[in-house]
């Protein structure tokens, strides 16, 4: 099995991955639209039965990559192998993949069962086999009792299940999903995330899932490929990309971070920002004069400025509390450190201090929760979020 590396790219010779049914190997694929490079020399090995997400902001190349696997776009360079066979000259309808889009594209004049059966009817599959496979596919998505209904009589979540059944009924080696949950409301989207992962685990089909929603990727994926400007910035499991991002871009895109920018000091172990000297406990910044330190809101403690608990903290910043929000299981505080930066703090609701807007507060956090990176101004082009300002 290929192990994800910090670079997030698979070796050019991907034979170690194996050529089992459902394996997908992208080897140096590039796609240009005129002068614009949408996908740039991208290599990736996907294991049979793996749930992998391509995550990134609009324009990063994730959907183009998915469309090249599906055969809807053709790479200008490189090779794509599915189940051990190159598909470079294979049309979409002959590839052992199916695609589920955000727009479900169900035929409104056909029943649910007829929608699911449509592809097999075009292939002249025997009627008895069609009935059996349609029933099985609808059972998988818990929609058999709705088989006689028209799509307009279904909710958005039910229509999405039908679209999944239509894709799964052909028993593809790889299922490609292009932001299929984007049209659903939050509660239904979260329910469908669980159902999708359970369905994939039960079927053992390779899922390649495209999304710009980090929550979807974190909750479902075996691995996440975070994309930036047509390349993979980091490829790893959810725990790794969240706790050990390899760049400021990944740190900002996955979860939420507070960033402090400034001069690198203390032999590369700290960043001297205008509002705090932020010290880390990990790898020092070697050879960088300017850097940025990142700390997640949930790792920061907050208390009234006249409290005594901050005396021994490695990192401290003080300011005015300008906002308090109840998020259910957490309380969120917004602290203005100065005219150019604010700090977001989140504490579990049962343990959250009682503070009011206008209070002077002190924020503290441990050095081992700090991530240090070289300055990366260009990351703003790919979804990098600068510190919030008041």
C-alpha positions as a printed NumPy array, in Angstrom:
array([[  0.   ,   0.   ,   0.   ],
       [  1.287,   3.466,  -0.871],
       [  1.741,   5.642,   2.188],
       [  0.835,   9.328,   1.854],
       [  3.842,  11.605,   1.909],
       [  4.124,  15.227,   2.956],
       [  4.199,  16.256,  -0.685],
       [  0.907,  14.442,  -1.28 ],
       [  2.041,  12.917,  -4.546],
       [  2.303,   9.252,  -5.455],
       [  5.436,   7.874,  -7.072],
       [  5.506,   7.975, -10.845],
       [  5.747,   4.167, -10.853],
       [  2.612,   3.238,  -8.956],
       [  2.766,  -0.522,  -9.384],
       [  3.211,  -0.891,  -5.631],
       [ -0.386,   0.254,  -5.247],
       [ -1.668,  -2.8  ,  -7.065],
       [ -3.965,  -3.049, -10.057],
       [ -7.019,  -4.442,  -8.316],
       [-10.522,  -3.507,  -9.418],
       [-11.221,   0.018,  -8.251],
       [ -7.605,   1.185,  -8.138],
       [ -7.124,   4.618,  -9.739],
       [ -3.685,   5.889, -10.715],
       [ -3.118,   9.407, -12.02 ],
       [  0.407,   9.784, -13.351],
       [  1.561,  13.324, -14.134],
       [ -1.754,  14.525, -15.554],
       [ -1.972,  18.108, -16.804],
       [ -4.985,  19.983, -18.176],
       [ -4.869,  23.421, -19.77 ],
       [ -7.621,  25.718, -20.965],
       [ -5.824,  28.146, -23.22 ],
       [ -3.133,  29.808, -21.129],
       [ -4.742,  28.646, -17.874],
       [ -3.336,  25.519, -16.23 ],
       [ -6.232,  23.86 , -14.381],
       [ -4.358,  20.708, -13.293],
       [ -0.577,  20.798, -13.132],
       [  1.465,  17.566, -13.377],
       [ -0.671,  15.837, -10.743],
       [  0.06 ,  12.283,  -9.586],
       [ -2.133,  10.323,  -7.19 ],
       [ -2.643,   6.648,  -6.329],
       [ -6.049,   5.619,  -4.976],
       [ -6.47 ,   2.213,  -3.366],
       [ -9.274,  -0.213,  -4.283],
       [-12.155,   0.384,  -1.88 ],
       [-10.744,   3.665,  -0.586],
       [-12.835,   6.744,   0.181],
       [-10.715,   9.687,  -0.914],
       [-11.757,  13.333,  -1.059],
       [-10.389,  16.049,  -3.317],
       [-10.741,  19.156,  -1.178],
       [-10.103,  22.763,  -2.075],
       [-11.586,  26.132,  -3.015],
       [-13.134,  26.976,  -6.366],
       [-10.582,  26.961,  -9.149],
       [ -8.095,  24.612,  -7.49 ],
       [ -8.566,  21.856, -10.109],
       [-10.5  ,  19.274,  -8.101],
       [-13.547,  19.035, -10.373],
       [-11.379,  19.021, -13.5  ],
       [ -9.43 ,  16.107, -12.012],
       [-12.663,  14.213, -11.341],
       [-13.934,  14.892, -14.86 ],
       [-10.703,  13.517, -16.33 ],
       [-11.136,  10.302, -14.346],
       [-14.725,  10.103, -15.624],
       [-13.632,  10.761, -19.205],
       [-15.558,  14.03 , -19.648],
       [-12.244,  15.9  , -20.01 ],
       [ -9.049,  14.659, -21.656],
       [ -5.635,  15.422, -20.112],
       [ -3.07 ,  17.264, -22.207],
       [ -0.325,  15.132, -20.64 ],
       [  0.013,  12.154, -18.332],
       [ -1.844,   8.863, -17.909],
       [ -4.923,   7.629, -16.049],
       [ -5.289,   3.974, -15.095],
       [ -8.438,   2.422, -13.641],
       [ -8.294,  -1.132, -12.319],
       [ -4.868,  -1.559, -13.898],
       [ -5.782,  -0.42 , -17.417],
       [ -5.066,   2.913, -19.093],
       [ -8.296,   4.7  , -20.016],
       [ -6.735,   7.532, -22.02 ],
       [ -8.555,   6.515, -25.193],
       [-11.648,   5.047, -23.539],
       [-14.894,   7.091, -23.781],
       [-16.844,   7.845, -20.579],
       [-19.564,   5.273, -21.199],
       [-17.009,   2.462, -21.468],
       [-15.125,   3.276, -18.266],
       [-15.909,   1.23 , -15.161],
       [-17.001,   4.337, -13.269],
       [-20.214,   6.218, -12.579],
       [-20.639,   9.839, -11.529],
       [-23.088,  11.509,  -9.139],
       [-23.404,  15.267,  -9.618],
       [-24.776,  18.026,  -7.417],
       [-27.625,  18.37 ,  -9.923],
       [-29.231,  14.949,  -9.773],
       [-30.616,  15.142, -13.351],
       [-33.442,  12.685, -12.757],
       [-35.991,  12.267, -15.531],
       [-39.159,  13.933, -14.148],
       [-41.54 ,  11.883, -16.306],
       [-40.115,   8.54 , -15.118],
       [-40.738,   6.863, -11.778],
       [-37.941,   6.3  ,  -9.29 ],
       [-37.565,   2.676, -10.394],
       [-37.577,   3.675, -14.065],
       [-34.885,   6.286, -13.439],
       [-32.681,   3.681, -11.799],
       [-33.346,   1.159, -14.571],
       [-32.78 ,   3.586, -17.453],
       [-29.096,   2.867, -18.071],
       [-29.588,  -0.894, -18.066],
       [-32.522,  -0.594, -20.461],
       [-30.321,   1.3  , -22.908],
       [-27.846,  -1.591, -22.732],
       [-30.673,  -4.069, -23.351],
       [-30.119,  -5.874, -20.071],
       [-32.665,  -8.702, -19.589],
       [-35.83 ,  -7.505, -17.833],
       [-35.577, -10.018, -14.995],
       [-32.049,  -8.872, -14.219],
       [-33.139,  -5.217, -14.354],
       [-35.905,  -5.823, -11.804],
       [-33.552,  -7.652,  -9.467],
       [-30.781,  -5.061,  -9.674],
       [-33.13 ,  -2.089,  -9.335],
       [-34.686,  -3.582,  -6.22 ],
       [-31.248,  -4.268,  -4.763],
       [-30.012,  -0.734,  -5.541],
       [-33.093,   0.886,  -4.031],
       [-32.721,  -1.282,  -0.932],
       [-29.145,  -0.018,  -0.525],
       [-30.389,   3.569,  -0.292],
       [-33.607,   2.704,   1.566],
       [-35.859,   3.874,  -1.28 ],
       [-37.65 ,   0.719,  -2.476],
       [-41.013,   1.831,  -1.098],
       [-40.776,   5.001,  -3.189],
       [-40.141,   3.117,  -6.433],
       [-43.436,   4.163,  -8.063],
       [-43.132,   7.859,  -7.229],
       [-41.978,  10.584,  -9.599],
       [-38.869,  12.64 ,  -8.652],
       [-41.022,  15.747,  -8.1  ],
       [-42.781,  13.887,  -5.287],
       [-39.52 ,  13.405,  -3.391],
       [-37.507,  15.586,  -1.043],
       [-33.977,  16.72 ,  -1.949],
       [-32.434,  14.019,   0.2  ],
       [-34.621,  11.341,  -1.374],
       [-33.717,  12.524,  -4.861],
       [-30.065,  12.295,  -3.927],
       [-30.575,   8.694,  -2.821],
       [-32.179,   7.895,  -6.151],
       [-29.224,   9.424,  -7.986],
       [-26.919,   7.227,  -5.901],
       [-28.993,   4.123,  -6.658],
       [-28.889,   4.929, -10.385],
       [-25.085,   5.141, -10.198],
       [-24.668,   2.022,  -8.057],
       [-27.026,  -0.195, -10.022],
       [-24.369,  -0.572, -12.714],
       [-21.952,  -1.902, -10.082],
       [-19.032,   0.364, -11.046],
       [-15.508,  -0.179,  -9.793],
       [-15.268,   3.517,  -8.937],
       [-17.977,   5.968,  -7.919],
       [-17.187,   9.633,  -8.589],
       [-19.118,  12.205,  -6.555],
       [-18.984,  15.874,  -7.56 ],
       [-20.252,  17.873,  -4.561],
       [-23.436,  15.766,  -4.392],
       [-24.525,  17.175,  -1.022],
       [-24.224,  20.855,  -1.908],
       [-27.933,  21.37 ,  -2.56 ],
       [-29.063,  19.925,   0.788],
       [-29.727,  21.827,   3.999],
       [-27.231,  21.457,   6.835],
       [-29.009,  18.81 ,   8.911],
       [-29.805,  16.617,   5.922],
       [-26.28 ,  17.083,   4.557],
       [-24.793,  15.842,   7.837],
       [-27.139,  12.84 ,   7.863],
       [-26.192,  11.982,   4.282],
       [-22.485,  12.203,   5.13 ],
       [-22.94 ,   9.376,   7.626],
       [-25.056,   7.364,   5.214],
       [-22.572,   7.769,   2.364],
       [-19.676,   6.549,   4.476],
       [-21.654,   3.579,   5.784],
       [-22.772,   2.727,   2.24 ],
       [-19.218,   2.895,   0.916],
       [-17.906,   0.733,   3.76 ],
       [-20.594,  -1.867,   3.116],
       [-20.083,  -2.004,  -0.651],
       [-16.304,  -1.73 ,  -0.718],
       [-16.442,   0.444,  -3.861],
       [-13.787,   3.094,  -4.432],
       [-15.298,   6.545,  -3.803],
       [-13.657,   9.704,  -5.16 ],
       [-15.466,  12.646,  -3.591],
       [-15.02 ,  16.282,  -4.662],
       [-15.93 ,  18.994,  -2.174],
       [-15.012,  22.454,  -0.972],
       [-16.541,  21.641,   2.431],
       [-13.853,  20.598,   4.894],
       [-16.427,  19.104,   7.269],
       [-17.581,  16.656,   4.598],
       [-14.021,  15.634,   3.803],
       [-12.983,  15.242,   7.444],
       [-16.029,  13.195,   8.431],
       [-16.022,  10.684,   5.574],
       [-12.589,  10.252,   4.016],
       [ -9.915,   7.633,   4.47 ],
       [ -7.553,  10.195,   2.96 ],
       [ -7.898,  13.805,   1.854],
       [ -6.046,  15.4  ,  -1.045],
       [ -5.997,  19.141,  -0.413],
       [ -5.582,  20.91 ,  -3.732],
       [ -4.085,  24.257,  -4.593],
       [ -3.549,  25.738,  -8.053],
       [ -3.908,  22.4  ,  -9.818],
       [ -1.59 ,  20.471,  -7.502],
       [ -1.946,  18.452,  -4.323],
       [ -0.68 ,  20.49 ,  -1.385],
       [ -1.043,  17.668,   1.143],
       [ -2.348,  14.1  ,   1.015],
       [ -3.067,  12.383,   4.316],
       [ -5.784,  11.116,   6.652],
       [ -8.099,  13.529,   8.449],
       [ -6.169,  13.485,  11.74 ],
       [ -2.932,  14.386,   9.985],
       [ -4.214,  17.237,   7.829],
       [ -5.997,  18.743,  10.836],
       [ -3.278,  18.366,  13.46 ],
       [ -0.132,  18.407,  11.306],
       [ -0.72 ,  20.52 ,   8.197],
       [  2.393,  20.881,   6.085],
       [  1.774,  24.482,   5.026],
       [ -0.011,  27.64 ,   6.113],
       [ -2.402,  27.117,   3.206],
       [ -3.54 ,  23.73 ,   4.528],
       [ -3.66 ,  25.005,   8.11 ],
       [ -5.954,  27.845,   7.061],
       [ -8.193,  25.78 ,   4.803],
       [ -8.81 ,  22.859,   7.165],
       [-10.517,  24.057,  10.312],
       [ -9.997,  27.585,  11.559],
       [ -6.778,  29.186,  12.689],
       [ -5.594,  32.368,  14.346],
       [ -2.476,  33.582,  12.528],
       [  0.242,  35.847,  13.866],
       [  2.718,  37.224,  11.343],
       [  6.058,  38.774,  12.069],
       [  9.806,  38.37 ,  12.38 ],
       [ 11.21 ,  34.934,  13.137],
       [ 13.039,  35.089,  16.491],
       [ 14.483,  32.827,  19.197],
       [ 16.505,  30.769,  16.693],
       [ 13.422,  30.047,  14.609],
       [ 11.271,  28.847,  17.495],
       [  8.974,  31.892,  17.664],
       [  7.33 ,  34.632,  15.626],
       [  7.402,  38.182,  16.963],
       [  4.059,  39.627,  15.88 ],
       [  2.843,  43.141,  16.761],
       [  0.604,  41.73 ,  19.51 ],
       [  2.5  ,  38.766,  20.967],
       [  5.666,  36.738,  20.73 ],
       [  4.207,  33.376,  19.714],
       [  6.365,  30.391,  20.613],
       [  6.095,  26.9  ,  19.176],
       [  7.412,  23.568,  20.431],
       [  7.834,  21.793,  17.108],
       [ 10.183,  22.242,  14.164],
       [ 11.932,  25.608,  14.11 ],
       [ 11.762,  27.918,  11.104],
       [ 15.201,  27.555,   9.581],
       [ 16.352,  30.121,   7.039],
       [ 13.239,  32.321,   7.244],
       [ 13.328,  35.927,   8.387],
       [  9.54 ,  36.342,   8.305],
       [  7.046,  33.744,   9.408],
       [  3.597,  33.073,  10.746],
       [  2.393,  31.21 ,  13.792],
       [ -1.005,  29.504,  13.874],
       [ -3.138,  28.338,  16.798],
       [ -6.654,  26.945,  16.633],
       [ -9.468,  28.659,  18.572],
       [-10.194,  25.553,  20.671],
       [ -6.635,  25.486,  22.034],
       [ -6.845,  28.965,  23.563],
       [ -7.945,  29.741,  27.124],
       [ -9.554,  33.052,  28.018],
       [-10.124,  34.846,  31.313],
       [-10.645,  38.307,  32.72 ],
       [ -7.488,  40.411,  32.561],
       [ -7.234,  40.687,  36.35 ],
       [ -7.164,  36.875,  36.804],
       [ -3.883,  35.219,  37.807],
       [ -3.944,  32.012,  35.71 ],
       [ -1.82 ,  33.305,  32.83 ],
       [  1.409,  33.809,  34.715],
       [  3.102,  30.577,  33.575],
       [  1.7  ,  30.389,  30.037],
       [  4.176,  30.156,  27.145],
       [  1.987,  32.353,  24.957],
       [ -0.126,  35.286,  26.091],
       [ -2.108,  38.009,  24.36 ],
       [ -4.413,  40.616,  25.875],
       [ -7.198,  42.704,  24.433],
       [-10.828,  43.765,  24.542],
       [-13.675,  41.29 ,  24.227],
       [-15.802,  42.545,  21.32 ],
       [-18.093,  39.589,  20.732],
       [-19.581,  36.519,  22.442],
       [-21.549,  33.848,  20.551],
       [-23.275,  30.721,  21.839],
       [-22.588,  27.845,  19.398],
       [-24.362,  25.127,  21.365],
       [-21.598,  22.901,  22.66 ],
       [-19.073,  25.745,  22.614],
       [-18.89 ,  29.436,  23.4  ],
       [-17.04 ,  31.628,  20.937],
       [-15.249,  34.805,  21.926],
       [-13.849,  37.475,  19.619],
       [-11.014,  39.472,  21.164],
       [ -9.589,  42.617,  19.59 ],
       [ -5.825,  42.641,  20.054],
       [ -5.337,  45.816,  18.038],
       [ -6.674,  47.696,  15.032],
       [ -5.238,  45.119,  12.64 ],
       [ -6.027,  41.796,  14.33 ],
       [ -8.592,  39.945,  16.38 ],
       [ -8.425,  36.546,  18.04 ],
       [-11.114,  33.846,  17.964],
       [-11.394,  31.665,  21.071],
       [-13.715,  28.697,  21.602],
       [-14.345,  26.986,  24.926],
       [-16.661,  24.064,  25.835],
       [-19.92 ,  25.563,  27.063],
       [-19.9  ,  23.905,  30.524],
       [-16.409,  25.275,  31.263],
       [-16.652,  28.607,  29.453],
       [-15.997,  31.69 ,  31.608],
       [-18.75 ,  34.271,  32.015],
       [-17.465,  37.307,  30.166],
       [-19.178,  40.314,  28.607],
       [-18.517,  42.502,  25.629],
       [-16.169,  45.3  ,  26.617],
       [-14.261,  43.25 ,  29.211],
       [-10.47 ,  43.334,  29.136],
       [ -9.302,  39.744,  28.786],
       [ -6.134,  37.66 ,  28.631],
       [ -5.746,  34.752,  26.256],
       [ -3.199,  31.958,  26.731],
       [ -2.163,  28.804,  24.918],
       [  0.54 ,  26.156,  25.094],
       [  3.553,  26.104,  22.795],
       [  2.811,  22.554,  21.615],
       [ -0.45 ,  23.787,  20.072],
       [  1.378,  26.319,  17.891],
       [  2.257,  25.646,  14.247],
       [  5.054,  27.671,  12.648],
       [  5.273,  28.344,   8.914],
       [  7.248,  30.539,   6.548],
       [  5.281,  33.498,   5.211],
       [  2.921,  32.432,   2.45 ],
       [  1.213,  35.518,   1.026],
       [  0.322,  33.639,  -2.159],
       [ -1.847,  31.27 ,  -0.126],
       [ -4.505,  33.972,  -0.066],
       [ -5.152,  33.158,  -3.728],
       [ -6.224,  29.65 ,  -2.771],
       [ -8.552,  30.273,   0.134],
       [ -6.078,  31.339,   2.798],
       [ -7.875,  33.262,   5.544],
       [ -6.058,  36.154,   7.155],
       [ -6.658,  36.933,  10.841],
       [-10.082,  38.538,  11.334],
       [-10.092,  42.256,  12.014],
       [-12.614,  44.252,  13.97 ]])
